Amino acid sequence: MKKPLTIWAVGGDLRQARLARLLQADEHLVHIYGLENAPELPRPCETGLDGVARADCVVLPVPVRGEGGFLNAPLCPRRLELSRILDALPPKGVVCAGQVDGALRAMAQERGLALHDYLAREELAVANAVPTVEGALQLAMEALPVTLHGSRTLVLGYGRLGRLLSHRLAALGAAVSVSARSWADLAWIEAYGYTGLFTDGLDGHLAGYDLVVNTIPAPVLGEERLKQLSPSCLVLDLASRPGGVDRAAAGQLGVKVVWALALPGRTAPETAARAIRDAVYHILQEQGV
Ligand code: NAP
């Protein structure tokens, strides 16, 4: 990757502000737009998008889309129309964006723009699992009246989050059970010394846990299963919208549920920004910039 590149960071939250700082520390020519209320920006925000058409790279936030047709820009005092932002972007530059949906991709295509979704990259998902799991452990430690050491814990799902979380819980001295839906995952769960359960066969095996953490992006803890949990059990749901836990039923049953979204940005924005920076650099390298 050649240096310095002209890179615009547009909209977003604290992660985007820290990303701008990291890019500037790497000696790129950084322009910032739509982050006026962010603390410790490396330089003042641009007042308009003049000049963005000459950028080598534009980084849009994660998620790109805020409410309605606006850019996700919680640190900007103005509402920024997504269509007007896209109109200003350079067709030849590399436009990186987090969580690109079909409608957004179509809007970009109409303008001859190719959006590179950094959130869809495996290396970013794995890197994000680290602050997510640390954030989940922090929440569990704050909410539980007992230590994780010696606790009986159940992790639902054995993907990126499930694997790392099981490992961290075991390292802290918790008794770890893990549910999965494939024989291969169950073999790995047993190989690591955890107790394996089939996700489809959880009924009748849910009592006795101090902590249940869901990582499955599907409705896995409905009313019937929530009824089987011990009264003092804490449920942490890490699955993205709509989540995996029936929160209305949990409320009626008195089950304590914490739905913990966007943990990397909340618990470790610097780490989250570094992971985005690395993914953006990988995209630029692949695009021959
Ligand atoms: P992942 O690697 O795809 O793992 C998902 C796990 O759920 C896998 O074990 C998968 O099984 C299982 N699964 C998926 N659909 C299922 C179904 N219908 N029934 C039973 N099992 C099912 O995903 P991840 O990276 O661990 O992320 C998990 C969730 O957390 C996602 O919703 C992600 O967006 C979210 N997330 C949240 C945060 C946060 O801050 N809260 C941060 C990062 C990610 P198979 O492998 O057999 O398919």
Tab-separated table of C-alpha atoms and ligand atoms in Angstrom:
chain	number	residue	atom	x	y	z
A	1	MET	CA	0.000	0.000	0.000
A	2	LYS	CA	1.397	3.372	-0.972
A	3	LYS	CA	1.582	6.226	1.541
A	4	PRO	CA	0.361	8.761	2.245
A	5	LEU	CA	-3.174	8.151	1.017
A	6	THR	CA	-5.958	10.722	1.208
A	7	ILE	CA	-8.581	9.078	3.412
A	8	TRP	CA	-11.928	10.495	4.533
A	9	ALA	CA	-13.631	9.197	7.690
A	10	VAL	CA	-17.326	10.050	7.391
A	11	GLY	CA	-19.917	9.776	10.186
A	12	GLY	CA	-19.980	7.029	12.808
A	13	ASP	CA	-19.290	6.808	16.522
A	14	LEU	CA	-16.217	6.816	18.776
A	15	ARG	CA	-14.690	3.985	16.778
A	16	GLN	CA	-14.634	6.157	13.674
A	17	ALA	CA	-13.037	9.042	15.605
A	18	ARG	CA	-10.329	6.711	16.879
A	19	LEU	CA	-9.916	5.248	13.417
A	20	ALA	CA	-9.219	8.768	12.088
A	21	ARG	CA	-6.513	9.153	14.739
A	22	LEU	CA	-4.949	5.815	13.883
A	23	LEU	CA	-4.924	6.629	10.161
A	24	GLN	CA	-3.321	9.996	10.841
A	25	ALA	CA	-0.710	8.304	13.076
A	26	ASP	CA	0.092	6.113	10.058
A	27	GLU	CA	0.841	9.361	8.171
A	28	HIS	CA	-2.153	9.356	5.853
A	29	LEU	CA	-3.832	12.646	4.887
A	30	VAL	CA	-7.012	12.327	6.909
A	31	HIS	CA	-10.203	14.317	6.439
A	32	ILE	CA	-13.029	13.974	8.937
A	33	TYR	CA	-16.690	14.704	8.277
A	34	GLY	CA	-19.746	14.355	10.520
A	35	LEU	CA	-17.957	13.705	13.831
A	36	GLU	CA	-18.078	17.208	15.360
A	37	ASN	CA	-19.007	16.047	18.875
A	38	ALA	CA	-16.282	13.395	19.126
A	39	PRO	CA	-13.578	14.051	21.738
A	40	GLU	CA	-9.890	14.216	20.782
A	41	LEU	CA	-10.228	14.358	17.014
A	42	PRO	CA	-6.825	14.515	15.309
A	43	ARG	CA	-7.985	17.535	13.285
A	44	PRO	CA	-11.123	19.664	12.892
A	45	CYS	CA	-14.055	18.316	10.909
A	46	GLU	CA	-14.583	19.433	7.329
A	47	THR	CA	-17.562	21.732	6.901
A	48	GLY	CA	-18.608	20.048	3.652
A	49	LEU	CA	-17.780	17.206	1.329
A	50	ASP	CA	-15.827	19.326	-1.160
A	51	GLY	CA	-12.700	17.397	-1.939
A	52	VAL	CA	-14.060	13.951	-1.038
A	53	ALA	CA	-14.240	13.148	-4.766
A	54	ARG	CA	-10.406	13.210	-4.835
A	55	ALA	CA	-10.040	10.742	-1.932
A	56	ASP	CA	-8.134	7.492	-2.412
A	57	CYS	CA	-10.377	5.918	0.197
A	58	VAL	CA	-13.548	6.843	2.080
A	59	VAL	CA	-14.503	4.987	5.243
A	60	LEU	CA	-18.205	4.984	6.064
A	61	PRO	CA	-19.276	3.816	9.544
A	62	VAL	CA	-20.612	0.577	10.933
A	63	PRO	CA	-23.529	0.362	10.457
A	64	VAL	CA	-23.666	2.805	7.548
A	65	ARG	CA	-27.374	3.344	7.865
A	66	GLY	CA	-28.825	5.308	10.738
A	67	GLU	CA	-32.540	5.937	11.157
A	68	GLY	CA	-34.636	6.646	8.083
A	69	GLY	CA	-32.589	7.597	5.058
A	70	PHE	CA	-29.791	9.121	7.111
A	71	LEU	CA	-26.166	8.236	7.702
A	72	ASN	CA	-25.343	6.720	11.082
A	73	ALA	CA	-23.667	9.790	12.586
A	74	PRO	CA	-24.523	10.027	16.310
A	75	LEU	CA	-21.643	12.459	16.937
A	76	CYS	CA	-22.785	14.923	14.281
A	77	PRO	CA	-25.154	17.750	15.299
A	78	ARG	CA	-26.816	17.622	11.855
A	79	ARG	CA	-28.690	14.836	10.107
A	80	LEU	CA	-26.750	13.701	7.053
A	81	GLU	CA	-28.759	12.312	4.150
A	82	LEU	CA	-27.246	9.052	2.972
A	83	SER	CA	-28.142	9.691	-0.680
A	84	ARG	CA	-26.348	13.058	-0.637
A	85	ILE	CA	-23.248	11.478	0.913
A	86	LEU	CA	-23.217	8.775	-1.763
A	87	ASP	CA	-23.682	11.419	-4.493
A	88	ALA	CA	-20.444	13.102	-3.386
A	89	LEU	CA	-18.250	9.969	-3.233
A	90	PRO	CA	-15.507	9.237	-5.761
A	91	PRO	CA	-16.485	6.513	-8.283
A	92	LYS	CA	-12.817	5.583	-8.670
A	93	GLY	CA	-11.872	5.659	-4.974
A	94	VAL	CA	-12.221	2.743	-2.610
A	95	VAL	CA	-15.330	3.137	-0.458
A	96	CYS	CA	-15.282	0.981	2.675
A	97	ALA	CA	-18.440	0.594	4.721
A	98	GLY	CA	-19.673	-1.523	7.609
A	99	GLN	CA	-22.785	-3.709	7.284
A	100	VAL	CA	-23.940	-3.009	3.753
A	101	ASP	CA	-27.535	-4.101	3.089
A	102	GLY	CA	-29.046	-4.820	-0.313
A	103	ALA	CA	-30.808	-1.455	-0.608
A	104	LEU	CA	-27.609	0.426	0.178
A	105	ARG	CA	-25.628	-1.634	-2.310
A	106	ALA	CA	-28.234	-0.826	-4.975
A	107	MET	CA	-28.031	2.905	-4.134
A	108	ALA	CA	-24.258	2.729	-4.514
A	109	GLN	CA	-24.458	0.809	-7.796
A	110	GLU	CA	-26.788	3.464	-9.261
A	111	ARG	CA	-23.923	5.918	-8.671
A	112	GLY	CA	-21.218	3.630	-10.049
A	113	LEU	CA	-19.773	3.037	-6.585
A	114	ALA	CA	-18.508	-0.309	-5.306
A	115	LEU	CA	-18.892	-0.612	-1.529
A	116	HIS	CA	-16.404	-2.847	0.282
A	117	ASP	CA	-18.031	-4.201	3.432
A	118	TYR	CA	-15.327	-4.485	6.071
A	119	LEU	CA	-17.754	-5.995	8.595
A	120	ALA	CA	-18.279	-8.985	6.302
A	121	ARG	CA	-14.584	-9.883	6.483
A	122	GLU	CA	-13.640	-12.939	8.529
A	123	GLU	CA	-10.526	-11.354	10.020
A	124	LEU	CA	-12.626	-8.494	11.424
A	125	ALA	CA	-15.285	-10.860	12.814
A	126	VAL	CA	-12.597	-12.876	14.598
A	127	ALA	CA	-10.828	-9.748	15.876
A	128	ASN	CA	-14.172	-8.404	17.154
A	129	ALA	CA	-14.836	-11.640	19.039
A	130	VAL	CA	-12.078	-10.706	21.506
A	131	PRO	CA	-13.592	-7.429	22.844
A	132	THR	CA	-17.077	-8.951	22.588
A	133	VAL	CA	-16.143	-11.838	24.844
A	134	GLU	CA	-14.252	-9.580	27.264
A	135	GLY	CA	-17.297	-7.280	27.386
A	136	ALA	CA	-19.570	-10.260	28.064
A	137	LEU	CA	-17.336	-11.468	30.888
A	138	GLN	CA	-17.298	-7.957	32.373
A	139	LEU	CA	-21.113	-7.809	32.288
A	140	ALA	CA	-21.389	-11.266	33.841
A	141	MET	CA	-18.927	-10.417	36.619
A	142	GLU	CA	-20.774	-7.184	37.409
A	143	ALA	CA	-24.210	-8.822	37.458
A	144	LEU	CA	-23.492	-12.143	39.177
A	145	PRO	CA	-23.326	-12.438	42.968
A	146	VAL	CA	-20.807	-15.291	42.576
A	147	THR	CA	-17.395	-15.524	40.911
A	148	LEU	CA	-17.128	-17.063	37.486
A	149	HIS	CA	-14.616	-19.394	39.089
A	150	GLY	CA	-16.698	-22.347	40.245
A	151	SER	CA	-19.815	-21.166	38.379
A	152	ARG	CA	-21.873	-23.463	36.203
A	153	THR	CA	-22.035	-21.859	32.783
A	154	LEU	CA	-23.716	-22.743	29.498
A	155	VAL	CA	-22.680	-21.262	26.150
A	156	LEU	CA	-25.227	-21.613	23.345
A	157	GLY	CA	-23.502	-21.892	19.965
A	158	TYR	CA	-19.935	-22.847	19.078
A	159	GLY	CA	-19.026	-20.331	16.388
A	160	ARG	CA	-16.500	-17.502	16.759
A	161	LEU	CA	-17.980	-16.079	19.958
A	162	GLY	CA	-18.940	-19.451	21.434
A	163	ARG	CA	-15.465	-20.921	20.977
A	164	LEU	CA	-13.597	-17.966	22.442
A	165	LEU	CA	-16.063	-17.506	25.289
A	166	SER	CA	-15.870	-21.191	26.300
A	167	HIS	CA	-12.091	-20.936	26.343
A	168	ARG	CA	-12.092	-17.786	28.503
A	169	LEU	CA	-14.718	-19.148	30.921
A	170	ALA	CA	-12.772	-22.367	31.396
A	171	ALA	CA	-9.564	-20.368	31.968
A	172	LEU	CA	-11.356	-18.485	34.758
A	173	GLY	CA	-12.276	-21.743	36.453
A	174	ALA	CA	-15.939	-21.990	35.425
A	175	ALA	CA	-17.575	-25.339	34.671
A	176	VAL	CA	-18.427	-24.966	30.972
A	177	SER	CA	-21.184	-26.629	28.973
A	178	VAL	CA	-21.601	-25.737	25.307
A	179	SER	CA	-24.409	-26.404	22.854
A	180	ALA	CA	-23.925	-26.944	19.124
A	181	ARG	CA	-25.837	-28.520	16.266
A	182	SER	CA	-23.135	-30.484	14.454
A	183	TRP	CA	-21.355	-33.677	15.460
A	184	ALA	CA	-18.058	-32.085	14.486
A	185	ASP	CA	-18.543	-29.155	16.880
A	186	LEU	CA	-19.668	-31.513	19.643
A	187	ALA	CA	-16.503	-33.551	19.141
A	188	TRP	CA	-14.375	-30.380	19.546
A	189	ILE	CA	-16.405	-29.324	22.588
A	190	GLU	CA	-15.689	-32.684	24.227
A	191	ALA	CA	-12.051	-32.573	23.084
A	192	TYR	CA	-11.538	-29.301	24.926
A	193	GLY	CA	-13.014	-30.790	28.079
A	194	TYR	CA	-16.366	-29.004	28.058
A	195	THR	CA	-19.723	-30.744	28.374
A	196	GLY	CA	-21.456	-30.892	25.001
A	197	LEU	CA	-25.191	-30.559	24.424
A	198	PHE	CA	-27.221	-30.627	21.238
A	199	THR	CA	-28.939	-27.266	20.740
A	200	ASP	CA	-32.089	-29.096	19.584
A	201	GLY	CA	-31.966	-31.275	22.695
A	202	LEU	CA	-31.535	-28.578	25.343
A	203	ASP	CA	-34.952	-29.223	26.938
A	204	GLY	CA	-34.546	-30.943	30.273
A	205	HIS	CA	-30.877	-29.857	30.538
A	206	LEU	CA	-31.255	-26.170	31.359
A	207	ALA	CA	-31.561	-26.218	35.143
A	208	GLY	CA	-28.617	-25.617	37.471
A	209	TYR	CA	-26.710	-22.910	35.587
A	210	ASP	CA	-25.544	-19.622	37.098
A	211	LEU	CA	-24.936	-18.112	33.661
A	212	VAL	CA	-26.262	-18.861	30.178
A	213	VAL	CA	-24.746	-16.946	27.263
A	214	ASN	CA	-26.475	-17.122	23.899
A	215	THR	CA	-24.453	-16.600	20.721
A	216	ILE	CA	-26.959	-18.238	18.341
A	217	PRO	CA	-28.638	-15.768	15.960
A	218	ALA	CA	-31.974	-17.609	16.083
A	219	PRO	CA	-34.838	-17.898	18.622
A	220	VAL	CA	-33.236	-20.475	20.885
A	221	LEU	CA	-34.482	-19.492	24.351
A	222	GLY	CA	-38.273	-19.277	24.175
A	223	GLU	CA	-40.767	-19.360	27.020
A	224	GLU	CA	-40.671	-23.136	27.566
A	225	ARG	CA	-36.898	-23.194	27.858
A	226	LEU	CA	-36.712	-20.039	29.980
A	227	LYS	CA	-39.076	-21.720	32.466
A	228	GLN	CA	-36.509	-24.476	32.976
A	229	LEU	CA	-33.683	-22.158	34.075
A	230	SER	CA	-32.778	-21.826	37.761
A	231	PRO	CA	-34.425	-18.742	39.329
A	232	SER	CA	-31.080	-16.987	39.915
A	233	CYS	CA	-29.656	-17.725	36.456
A	234	LEU	CA	-28.347	-14.729	34.481
A	235	VAL	CA	-28.924	-14.850	30.713
A	236	LEU	CA	-26.645	-12.834	28.451
A	237	ASP	CA	-27.800	-12.598	24.854
A	238	LEU	CA	-25.003	-11.622	22.471
A	239	ALA	CA	-26.890	-12.397	19.240
A	240	SER	CA	-27.564	-9.468	16.922
A	241	ARG	CA	-31.102	-8.240	16.241
A	242	PRO	CA	-33.629	-9.748	16.793
A	243	GLY	CA	-31.625	-11.700	19.385
A	244	GLY	CA	-32.101	-15.302	20.474
A	245	VAL	CA	-34.070	-14.848	23.700
A	246	ASP	CA	-37.796	-14.176	24.089
A	247	ARG	CA	-37.364	-11.071	26.249
A	248	ALA	CA	-41.093	-10.528	26.761
A	249	ALA	CA	-41.499	-14.041	28.170
A	250	ALA	CA	-38.373	-13.602	30.289
A	251	GLY	CA	-39.843	-10.393	31.732
A	252	GLN	CA	-43.049	-12.209	32.660
A	253	LEU	CA	-41.158	-15.130	34.186
A	254	GLY	CA	-38.748	-12.893	36.111
A	255	VAL	CA	-35.676	-14.253	34.306
A	256	LYS	CA	-32.859	-11.706	34.276
A	257	VAL	CA	-31.762	-11.147	30.661
A	258	VAL	CA	-29.104	-8.726	29.446
A	259	TRP	CA	-29.134	-8.214	25.691
A	260	ALA	CA	-25.644	-6.919	25.092
A	261	LEU	CA	-25.221	-5.502	21.597
A	262	ALA	CA	-22.280	-3.733	19.956
A	263	LEU	CA	-19.860	-4.712	22.718
A	264	PRO	CA	-16.596	-4.046	20.808
A	265	GLY	CA	-17.488	-0.361	20.312
A	266	ARG	CA	-18.782	0.004	23.855
A	267	THR	CA	-16.096	-1.813	25.799
A	268	ALA	CA	-12.988	-1.347	23.687
A	269	PRO	CA	-13.442	1.338	20.994
A	270	GLU	CA	-9.680	1.616	20.425
A	271	THR	CA	-9.337	-2.126	19.839
A	272	ALA	CA	-12.431	-2.042	17.625
A	273	ALA	CA	-10.976	0.864	15.625
A	274	ARG	CA	-7.661	-0.965	15.156
A	275	ALA	CA	-9.494	-3.994	13.819
A	276	ILE	CA	-11.393	-1.791	11.334
A	277	ARG	CA	-8.146	-0.055	10.307
A	278	ASP	CA	-6.517	-3.415	9.606
A	279	ALA	CA	-9.514	-4.601	7.567
A	280	VAL	CA	-9.508	-1.335	5.562
A	281	TYR	CA	-5.784	-1.770	4.855
A	282	HIS	CA	-6.411	-5.340	3.685
A	283	ILE	CA	-9.140	-4.073	1.314
A	284	LEU	CA	-6.829	-1.347	-0.045
A	285	GLN	CA	-4.066	-3.899	-0.572
A	286	GLU	CA	-6.450	-6.215	-2.447
A	287	GLN	CA	-7.638	-3.303	-4.585
A	288	GLY	CA	-4.023	-2.529	-5.507
A	289	VAL	CA	-4.080	0.936	-3.929
B	1	NAP	P1	-20.950	-17.644	14.113
B	1	NAP	O1	-19.476	-17.865	14.120
B	1	NAP	O2	-21.692	-17.766	12.827
B	1	NAP	O3	-21.599	-18.656	15.204
B	1	NAP	C1	-22.980	-18.803	15.322
B	1	NAP	C2	-23.275	-20.113	16.041
B	1	NAP	O4	-24.696	-20.258	16.095
B	1	NAP	C3	-22.738	-21.363	15.337
B	1	NAP	O5	-22.433	-22.324	16.299
B	1	NAP	C4	-23.951	-21.798	14.498
B	1	NAP	O6	-23.954	-23.159	14.200
B	1	NAP	C5	-25.071	-21.495	15.477
B	1	NAP	N1	-26.350	-21.332	14.812
B	1	NAP	C6	-26.664	-20.427	13.852
B	1	NAP	N2	-27.982	-20.537	13.519
B	1	NAP	C7	-28.475	-21.537	14.280
B	1	NAP	C8	-29.763	-22.128	14.391
B	1	NAP	N3	-30.805	-21.723	13.652
B	1	NAP	N4	-29.933	-23.132	15.278
B	1	NAP	C9	-28.897	-23.569	16.029
B	1	NAP	N5	-27.648	-23.056	15.961
B	1	NAP	C10	-27.442	-22.051	15.096
B	1	NAP	O7	-21.309	-16.209	14.662
B	1	NAP	P2	-20.490	-15.365	15.767
B	1	NAP	O8	-19.460	-14.535	15.101
B	1	NAP	O9	-20.124	-16.240	16.886
B	1	NAP	O10	-21.638	-14.338	16.211
B	1	NAP	C11	-22.790	-14.815	16.869
B	1	NAP	C12	-23.840	-13.720	16.977
B	1	NAP	O11	-23.320	-12.653	17.764
B	1	NAP	C13	-24.231	-13.070	15.648
B	1	NAP	O12	-25.595	-12.693	15.719
B	1	NAP	C14	-23.343	-11.822	15.589
B	1	NAP	O13	-23.892	-10.823	14.744
B	1	NAP	C15	-23.389	-11.426	17.044
B	1	NAP	N6	-22.301	-10.578	17.504
B	1	NAP	C16	-22.608	-9.789	18.567
B	1	NAP	C17	-21.648	-8.984	19.115
B	1	NAP	C18	-22.028	-8.158	20.313
B	1	NAP	O14	-21.339	-7.180	20.600
B	1	NAP	N7	-23.076	-8.525	21.007
B	1	NAP	C19	-20.358	-8.944	18.567
B	1	NAP	C20	-20.048	-9.784	17.500
B	1	NAP	C21	-21.044	-10.615	16.976
B	1	NAP	P3	-23.298	-23.703	12.821
B	1	NAP	O15	-21.827	-23.379	12.905
B	1	NAP	O16	-23.607	-25.150	12.852
B	1	NAP	O17	-23.959	-22.940	11.708
